[in-house]
Amino acid sequence: MIKLKNVVAVVTLSALSFFACKPDDPEVSLIPERDRVEQQVVDNDSLIDYFQTHYYNSSVFETPGDHTIDEIVITELPQDDNGNYLPLPDPDENTLLIDAVDTFTRTFEETEYEFYILNLNQGDGEYSPNFTDNIRLIYSGNLMDEVVFDSSVNPNLPFDLTGLIEGWRNVIPRFNTASDFIVNEDGTVDYSGYGLGVMFIPSGLAYYATPPFGVPVYSNLIFKFELYAAEANDHDNDGVLSHLEDLNGNESVNDDDTDDDSVPNFFDPDDDGDGVLTINEDIDNDGDPTNDDTDGDGIPNYLDEDSTESNQDS
């Protein structure tokens, strides 16, 4: 469910609507998407209100150890008979979210978004995932009314961050993986020192106007997660790790297309379209095509269709 919207399903539904219409049927009008800037204001106000009226059991996480997402309890403040919120109960045991979450910003679809993280354990491992990595974790996702709409409890099932909603690619790289693991006789793996947190994502970094079944349009989402492991991806096996194919540095690999062939570099085995596969432009055979610049023009061969080596090999 945290995967991007199902394009095939959307196309299929559109096709069914088209063929179901008869010449005499009334004209069908589509509701346009809301303005992203305006919706972000609404989403952010909703999140801030949530943080001011909800608290978590912070004292539990003051005790060292590997805590779990099941231990994270977020509760709405009590109210009086008139619906007014009462003070935080047991301040020594609980903390308002507004006093605990960290705020981050991300520009996406020409809109500046704010998203929030409750960091309960950074993760004791040395590796922090890239936004294009495969990750291993468990999670639980819910709406702001606490309805759980998705979860995964299988840490052996890797998720490719490039196929997940935008918010995940912004949050997960801010944590570290586990520091240690043990493989049990039954093949299961026990991790220790893993990253533990909660992400609060505005709808613009989630499903926005095209959510999956069970998620209303323009829904802010909340995910609790335990981050165990990650490994760097090379989606096109060209010798250049996918996160390094983000040439414009905007933390997206879908808009980097050196040869303008409508295939982004991270999926394109010949990034510069010179007829020489990127993997074969690793002239010094060190496994890294990014440091080979035969004609010395400051552009590595795999991105330079005019490189001397490429011309010789074409």
C-alpha positions as a Markdown table, in Angstrom:
| # | Residue | x | y | z |
|---|---|---|---|---|
| 1 | Met | 0.0 | 0.0 | 0.0 |
| 2 | Ile | 2.9 | 2.4 | 0.4 |
| 3 | Lys | 3.7 | 1.9 | -3.2 |
| 4 | Leu | 3.0 | 4.6 | -5.8 |
| 5 | Lys | -0.5 | 4.8 | -7.3 |
| 6 | Asn | -1.4 | 1.9 | -9.6 |
| 7 | Val | -1.2 | 3.5 | -13.0 |
| 8 | Val | -2.6 | 0.4 | -14.7 |
| 9 | Ala | -5.7 | 0.5 | -12.5 |
| 10 | Val | -6.2 | 4.2 | -13.3 |
| 11 | Val | -5.9 | 3.6 | -17.1 |
| 12 | Thr | -8.2 | 0.6 | -16.9 |
| 13 | Leu | -10.9 | 2.6 | -15.1 |
| 14 | Ser | -10.6 | 5.4 | -17.6 |
| 15 | Ala | -11.0 | 3.0 | -20.5 |
| 16 | Leu | -14.0 | 1.4 | -18.9 |
| 17 | Ser | -15.6 | 4.9 | -18.4 |
| 18 | Phe | -14.9 | 5.7 | -22.0 |
| 19 | Phe | -16.5 | 2.6 | -23.5 |
| 20 | Ala | -19.4 | 2.8 | -21.1 |
| 21 | Cys | -20.4 | 6.2 | -22.4 |
| 22 | Lys | -23.0 | 6.4 | -25.1 |
| 23 | Pro | -23.5 | 9.3 | -27.5 |
| 24 | Asp | -26.6 | 10.3 | -25.6 |
| 25 | Asp | -25.0 | 10.1 | -22.2 |
| 26 | Pro | -24.6 | 13.4 | -20.4 |
| 27 | Glu | -21.1 | 14.9 | -20.4 |
| 28 | Val | -18.9 | 13.6 | -17.7 |
| 29 | Ser | -16.9 | 16.2 | -15.8 |
| 30 | Leu | -13.7 | 15.4 | -14.0 |
| 31 | Ile | -13.0 | 17.2 | -10.7 |
| 32 | Pro | -9.7 | 19.0 | -11.1 |
| 33 | Glu | -6.9 | 18.4 | -8.5 |
| 34 | Arg | -6.7 | 21.0 | -5.7 |
| 35 | Asp | -3.9 | 23.6 | -5.9 |
| 36 | Arg | -0.9 | 22.0 | -4.2 |
| 37 | Val | 0.3 | 25.2 | -2.4 |
| 38 | Glu | -3.2 | 25.7 | -1.0 |
| 39 | Gln | -3.6 | 22.1 | 0.0 |
| 40 | Gln | -0.2 | 22.1 | 1.7 |
| 41 | Val | -1.4 | 24.9 | 4.0 |
| 42 | Val | -4.5 | 22.9 | 4.9 |
| 43 | Asp | -2.5 | 19.7 | 5.5 |
| 44 | Asn | 0.1 | 21.5 | 7.6 |
| 45 | Asp | -2.5 | 23.1 | 9.8 |
| 46 | Ser | -4.1 | 19.8 | 10.3 |
| 47 | Leu | -0.8 | 18.2 | 11.3 |
| 48 | Ile | 0.1 | 21.0 | 13.7 |
| 49 | Asp | -3.3 | 20.7 | 15.3 |
| 50 | Tyr | -2.8 | 16.9 | 15.6 |
| 51 | Phe | 0.6 | 17.5 | 17.3 |
| 52 | Gln | -0.9 | 20.0 | 19.8 |
| 53 | Thr | -3.7 | 17.6 | 20.8 |
| 54 | His | -1.9 | 14.2 | 20.8 |
| 55 | Tyr | 0.9 | 12.8 | 23.0 |
| 56 | Tyr | 3.0 | 9.7 | 23.1 |
| 57 | Asn | 4.3 | 7.5 | 25.9 |
| 58 | Ser | 7.8 | 9.0 | 25.9 |
| 59 | Ser | 9.0 | 7.4 | 29.2 |
| 60 | Val | 8.9 | 4.0 | 27.7 |
| 61 | Phe | 11.7 | 4.9 | 25.3 |
| 62 | Glu | 14.0 | 6.4 | 28.0 |
| 63 | Thr | 14.9 | 2.9 | 28.9 |
| 64 | Pro | 17.8 | 1.6 | 26.6 |
| 65 | Gly | 17.0 | -1.3 | 24.4 |
| 66 | Asp | 15.4 | -2.4 | 21.1 |
| 67 | His | 11.9 | -1.0 | 21.4 |
| 68 | Thr | 9.2 | -1.8 | 18.8 |
| 69 | Ile | 6.5 | -0.1 | 16.9 |
| 70 | Asp | 4.0 | -1.9 | 19.0 |
| 71 | Glu | 5.2 | 0.0 | 22.0 |
| 72 | Ile | 4.6 | 3.4 | 20.4 |
| 73 | Val | 1.2 | 4.6 | 21.7 |
| 74 | Ile | -0.1 | 7.9 | 20.4 |
| 75 | Thr | -3.2 | 9.2 | 22.4 |
| 76 | Glu | -5.5 | 12.2 | 22.0 |
| 77 | Leu | -5.7 | 14.5 | 25.0 |
| 78 | Pro | -8.7 | 14.1 | 27.3 |
| 79 | Gln | -11.5 | 16.5 | 26.9 |
| 80 | Asp | -14.1 | 18.0 | 29.2 |
| 81 | Asp | -17.9 | 17.8 | 28.8 |
| 82 | Asn | -17.7 | 20.8 | 26.4 |
| 83 | Gly | -15.1 | 19.3 | 24.2 |
| 84 | Asn | -12.3 | 21.4 | 25.5 |
| 85 | Tyr | -8.9 | 19.7 | 25.7 |
| 86 | Leu | -7.5 | 19.1 | 29.2 |
| 87 | Pro | -3.9 | 19.3 | 30.2 |
| 88 | Leu | -1.4 | 16.6 | 29.4 |
| 89 | Pro | -1.9 | 13.6 | 31.8 |
| 90 | Asp | 1.2 | 12.4 | 33.6 |
| 91 | Pro | 3.8 | 14.8 | 32.1 |
| 92 | Asp | 6.6 | 12.6 | 33.6 |
| 93 | Glu | 5.3 | 9.7 | 31.5 |
| 94 | Asn | 4.0 | 11.4 | 28.4 |
| 95 | Thr | 5.1 | 14.1 | 25.9 |
| 96 | Leu | 3.0 | 16.2 | 23.5 |
| 97 | Leu | 4.0 | 15.5 | 20.0 |
| 98 | Ile | 4.3 | 19.2 | 19.3 |
| 99 | Asp | 7.3 | 19.2 | 21.7 |
| 100 | Ala | 8.8 | 16.0 | 20.3 |
| 101 | Val | 8.7 | 16.0 | 16.5 |
| 102 | Asp | 11.4 | 17.4 | 14.2 |
| 103 | Thr | 10.4 | 19.5 | 11.3 |
| 104 | Phe | 11.8 | 19.2 | 7.8 |
| 105 | Thr | 11.1 | 20.7 | 4.4 |
| 106 | Arg | 11.1 | 19.3 | 0.9 |
| 107 | Thr | 10.3 | 21.0 | -2.4 |
| 108 | Phe | 8.2 | 18.6 | -4.6 |
| 109 | Glu | 6.1 | 19.4 | -7.6 |
| 110 | Glu | 7.1 | 23.1 | -7.2 |
| 111 | Thr | 5.6 | 23.2 | -3.7 |
| 112 | Glu | 7.5 | 23.5 | -0.5 |
| 113 | Tyr | 6.2 | 20.8 | 2.0 |
| 114 | Glu | 6.8 | 20.4 | 5.7 |
| 115 | Phe | 7.0 | 16.9 | 7.1 |
| 116 | Tyr | 7.7 | 15.7 | 10.6 |
| 117 | Ile | 9.6 | 12.9 | 12.3 |
| 118 | Leu | 9.4 | 11.5 | 15.8 |
| 119 | Asn | 12.9 | 10.0 | 16.1 |
| 120 | Leu | 12.9 | 7.4 | 18.8 |
| 121 | Asn | 16.2 | 5.7 | 17.9 |
| 122 | Gln | 18.5 | 7.0 | 15.1 |
| 123 | Gly | 19.8 | 3.5 | 14.5 |
| 124 | Asp | 23.2 | 2.4 | 15.6 |
| 125 | Gly | 24.5 | 1.1 | 12.3 |
| 126 | Glu | 27.0 | 3.0 | 10.2 |
| 127 | Tyr | 24.9 | 2.9 | 7.1 |
| 128 | Ser | 22.2 | 5.5 | 6.2 |
| 129 | Pro | 20.1 | 4.5 | 3.2 |
| 130 | Asn | 20.1 | 6.5 | 0.0 |
| 131 | Phe | 16.7 | 7.5 | -1.4 |
| 132 | Thr | 17.0 | 4.8 | -4.2 |
| 133 | Asp | 18.1 | 1.9 | -1.9 |
| 134 | Asn | 16.4 | -1.4 | -1.2 |
| 135 | Ile | 15.4 | -1.3 | 2.5 |
| 136 | Arg | 14.3 | -3.9 | 5.0 |
| 137 | Leu | 11.9 | -2.9 | 7.7 |
| 138 | Ile | 8.5 | -3.4 | 9.3 |
| 139 | Tyr | 5.9 | -0.7 | 9.5 |
| 140 | Ser | 2.3 | 0.2 | 10.3 |
| 141 | Gly | 0.5 | 3.0 | 8.5 |
| 142 | Asn | -2.6 | 4.8 | 9.7 |
| 143 | Leu | -4.7 | 7.8 | 9.0 |
| 144 | Met | -5.0 | 10.7 | 11.4 |
| 145 | Asp | -8.2 | 9.2 | 12.8 |
| 146 | Glu | -6.1 | 6.2 | 13.9 |
| 147 | Val | -7.5 | 3.9 | 11.3 |
| 148 | Val | -4.7 | 1.5 | 10.2 |
| 149 | Phe | -4.8 | 1.1 | 6.4 |
| 150 | Asp | -1.5 | -0.7 | 5.8 |
| 151 | Ser | 1.2 | -2.7 | 7.5 |
| 152 | Ser | 4.1 | -5.1 | 6.9 |
| 153 | Val | 5.7 | -7.4 | 9.4 |
| 154 | Asn | 8.1 | -9.3 | 7.2 |
| 155 | Pro | 11.6 | -7.9 | 7.5 |
| 156 | Asn | 12.9 | -10.3 | 4.9 |
| 157 | Leu | 10.8 | -8.6 | 2.2 |
| 158 | Pro | 12.8 | -5.7 | 0.7 |
| 159 | Phe | 11.2 | -2.5 | -0.5 |
| 160 | Asp | 12.7 | -0.4 | -3.3 |
| 161 | Leu | 12.4 | 3.2 | -2.2 |
| 162 | Thr | 12.1 | 4.4 | -5.8 |
| 163 | Gly | 8.7 | 2.7 | -5.9 |
| 164 | Leu | 7.3 | 4.2 | -2.7 |
| 165 | Ile | 5.6 | 7.4 | -2.0 |
| 166 | Glu | 7.7 | 10.6 | -1.9 |
| 167 | Gly | 7.6 | 11.0 | 1.9 |
| 168 | Trp | 9.4 | 7.7 | 2.4 |
| 169 | Arg | 12.3 | 8.8 | 0.3 |
| 170 | Asn | 12.6 | 11.9 | 2.4 |
| 171 | Val | 12.3 | 10.2 | 5.8 |
| 172 | Ile | 14.1 | 6.9 | 5.7 |
| 173 | Pro | 17.5 | 8.3 | 4.6 |
| 174 | Arg | 17.5 | 10.3 | 7.8 |
| 175 | Phe | 17.9 | 7.2 | 9.9 |
| 176 | Asn | 20.6 | 4.5 | 10.2 |
| 177 | Thr | 20.2 | 0.8 | 9.8 |
| 178 | Ala | 20.7 | -1.8 | 12.6 |
| 179 | Ser | 24.1 | -2.3 | 14.1 |
| 180 | Asp | 23.9 | -6.1 | 14.4 |
| 181 | Phe | 21.8 | -9.1 | 13.4 |
| 182 | Ile | 21.6 | -12.8 | 14.1 |
| 183 | Val | 20.3 | -15.4 | 11.6 |
| 184 | Asn | 18.2 | -18.0 | 13.4 |
| 185 | Glu | 18.0 | -21.7 | 12.6 |
| 186 | Asp | 14.6 | -21.2 | 11.0 |
| 187 | Gly | 15.9 | -18.5 | 8.6 |
| 188 | Thr | 14.4 | -15.6 | 10.4 |
| 189 | Val | 16.7 | -12.7 | 11.4 |
| 190 | Asp | 16.8 | -10.8 | 14.7 |
| 191 | Tyr | 18.2 | -7.2 | 14.4 |
| 192 | Ser | 19.5 | -5.0 | 17.2 |
| 193 | Gly | 20.3 | -1.3 | 17.3 |
| 194 | Tyr | 17.8 | -0.5 | 14.5 |
| 195 | Gly | 16.3 | 2.8 | 13.6 |
| 196 | Leu | 12.9 | 3.4 | 15.1 |
| 197 | Gly | 10.6 | 6.3 | 14.4 |
| 198 | Val | 7.3 | 7.7 | 13.3 |
| 199 | Met | 6.8 | 9.8 | 10.1 |
| 200 | Phe | 4.0 | 12.3 | 9.6 |
| 201 | Ile | 3.5 | 13.0 | 5.9 |
| 202 | Pro | 1.3 | 15.6 | 4.2 |
| 203 | Ser | -0.9 | 14.4 | 1.4 |
| 204 | Gly | 1.3 | 16.1 | -1.2 |
| 205 | Leu | 4.2 | 13.7 | -0.2 |
| 206 | Ala | 1.8 | 10.8 | -0.1 |
| 207 | Tyr | -1.1 | 9.9 | -2.5 |
| 208 | Tyr | -2.6 | 13.3 | -2.8 |
| 209 | Ala | -5.6 | 13.1 | -5.2 |
| 210 | Thr | -5.2 | 9.5 | -6.3 |
| 211 | Pro | -5.0 | 7.3 | -3.2 |
| 212 | Pro | -5.5 | 3.5 | -3.1 |
| 213 | Phe | -8.6 | 1.9 | -1.8 |
| 214 | Gly | -9.2 | 2.7 | 1.9 |
| 215 | Val | -7.4 | 6.0 | 1.9 |
| 216 | Pro | -9.5 | 9.2 | 1.3 |
| 217 | Val | -8.2 | 11.8 | -1.1 |
| 218 | Tyr | -5.8 | 14.4 | 0.4 |
| 219 | Ser | -5.0 | 12.4 | 3.4 |
| 220 | Asn | -2.1 | 13.0 | 5.7 |
| 221 | Leu | -0.4 | 9.7 | 6.6 |
| 222 | Ile | 1.3 | 8.4 | 9.7 |
| 223 | Phe | 3.8 | 5.6 | 9.6 |
| 224 | Lys | 5.6 | 3.8 | 12.5 |
| 225 | Phe | 8.6 | 1.9 | 11.4 |
| 226 | Glu | 11.6 | -0.2 | 12.4 |
| 227 | Leu | 14.5 | 0.2 | 9.9 |
| 228 | Tyr | 16.7 | -2.9 | 9.8 |
| 229 | Ala | 18.9 | -2.9 | 6.7 |
| 230 | Ala | 19.5 | -1.3 | 3.3 |
| 231 | Glu | 21.6 | -1.9 | 0.2 |
| 232 | Ala | 22.4 | 0.5 | -2.6 |
| 233 | Asn | 20.6 | -0.1 | -5.9 |
| 234 | Asp | 22.0 | -0.1 | -9.4 |
| 235 | His | 18.7 | -0.5 | -11.3 |
| 236 | Asp | 20.1 | -0.7 | -14.8 |
| 237 | Asn | 23.3 | -2.6 | -13.8 |
| 238 | Asp | 25.5 | 0.0 | -15.5 |
| 239 | Gly | 28.1 | 0.3 | -12.8 |
| 240 | Val | 26.7 | 3.6 | -11.5 |
| 241 | Leu | 24.7 | 3.4 | -8.3 |
| 242 | Ser | 21.2 | 4.8 | -8.8 |
| 243 | His | 21.5 | 7.6 | -6.3 |
| 244 | Leu | 24.5 | 8.9 | -8.2 |
| 245 | Glu | 22.4 | 9.2 | -11.3 |
| 246 | Asp | 20.5 | 12.1 | -9.6 |
| 247 | Leu | 22.6 | 14.6 | -11.6 |
| 248 | Asn | 20.6 | 17.7 | -10.6 |
| 249 | Gly | 20.7 | 16.9 | -6.9 |
| 250 | Asn | 17.0 | 17.2 | -6.3 |
| 251 | Glu | 16.7 | 13.7 | -4.7 |
| 252 | Ser | 14.7 | 12.4 | -7.7 |
| 253 | Val | 16.1 | 10.1 | -10.4 |
| 254 | Asn | 13.1 | 10.3 | -12.7 |
| 255 | Asp | 14.0 | 13.7 | -14.2 |
| 256 | Asp | 17.6 | 12.9 | -15.1 |
| 257 | Asp | 17.8 | 11.9 | -18.8 |
| 258 | Thr | 21.1 | 12.9 | -20.4 |
| 259 | Asp | 20.3 | 11.6 | -23.9 |
| 260 | Asp | 16.7 | 12.8 | -23.9 |
| 261 | Asp | 15.4 | 9.3 | -24.9 |
| 262 | Ser | 12.6 | 9.4 | -22.3 |
| 263 | Val | 14.4 | 6.7 | -20.2 |
| 264 | Pro | 15.9 | 8.2 | -17.0 |
| 265 | Asn | 19.5 | 7.5 | -16.5 |
| 266 | Phe | 19.0 | 5.2 | -13.6 |
| 267 | Phe | 17.1 | 2.8 | -16.0 |
| 268 | Asp | 19.2 | 3.6 | -19.1 |
| 269 | Pro | 22.2 | 1.3 | -19.7 |
| 270 | Asp | 23.6 | 3.9 | -22.2 |
| 271 | Asp | 23.1 | 7.2 | -20.4 |
| 272 | Asp | 24.6 | 9.5 | -23.1 |
| 273 | Gly | 23.1 | 7.6 | -26.1 |
| 274 | Asp | 26.5 | 7.3 | -27.8 |
| 275 | Gly | 26.1 | 3.6 | -28.6 |
| 276 | Val | 28.5 | 2.5 | -25.9 |
| 277 | Leu | 27.0 | 1.0 | -22.8 |
| 278 | Thr | 27.8 | 2.9 | -19.6 |
| 279 | Ile | 29.3 | -0.2 | -18.1 |
| 280 | Asn | 31.8 | -0.3 | -21.0 |
| 281 | Glu | 32.9 | 3.3 | -20.4 |
| 282 | Asp | 34.7 | 2.3 | -17.3 |
| 283 | Ile | 38.0 | 2.6 | -19.0 |
| 284 | Asp | 40.3 | 2.0 | -16.0 |
| 285 | Asn | 38.2 | -1.1 | -15.0 |
| 286 | Asp | 37.9 | 0.0 | -11.4 |
| 287 | Gly | 34.2 | -0.7 | -11.4 |
| 288 | Asp | 33.3 | 3.0 | -11.4 |
| 289 | Pro | 32.4 | 4.7 | -14.8 |
| 290 | Thr | 32.0 | 8.1 | -13.1 |
| 291 | Asn | 35.8 | 8.8 | -12.9 |
| 292 | Asp | 36.7 | 8.1 | -16.5 |
| 293 | Asp | 37.1 | 11.3 | -18.6 |
| 294 | Thr | 39.1 | 10.4 | -21.7 |
| 295 | Asp | 38.9 | 13.8 | -23.4 |
| 296 | Gly | 39.5 | 15.8 | -20.2 |
| 297 | Asp | 36.5 | 18.0 | -20.6 |
| 298 | Gly | 35.2 | 17.5 | -17.1 |
| 299 | Ile | 32.4 | 15.3 | -18.3 |
| 300 | Pro | 32.8 | 11.6 | -17.5 |
| 301 | Asn | 32.6 | 9.4 | -20.6 |
| 302 | Tyr | 29.3 | 7.7 | -19.7 |
| 303 | Leu | 27.6 | 11.1 | -19.8 |
| 304 | Asp | 29.7 | 12.5 | -22.8 |
| 305 | Glu | 28.6 | 11.4 | -26.2 |
| 306 | Asp | 31.7 | 13.2 | -27.7 |
| 307 | Ser | 34.2 | 11.5 | -25.5 |
| 308 | Thr | 37.3 | 10.2 | -27.4 |
| 309 | Glu | 36.9 | 6.7 | -26.1 |
| 310 | Ser | 33.2 | 6.6 | -27.1 |
| 311 | Asn | 34.0 | 7.8 | -30.6 |
| 312 | Gln | 36.7 | 5.1 | -30.9 |
| 313 | Asp | 34.4 | 2.4 | -29.8 |
| 314 | Ser | 31.3 | 3.4 | -31.7 |
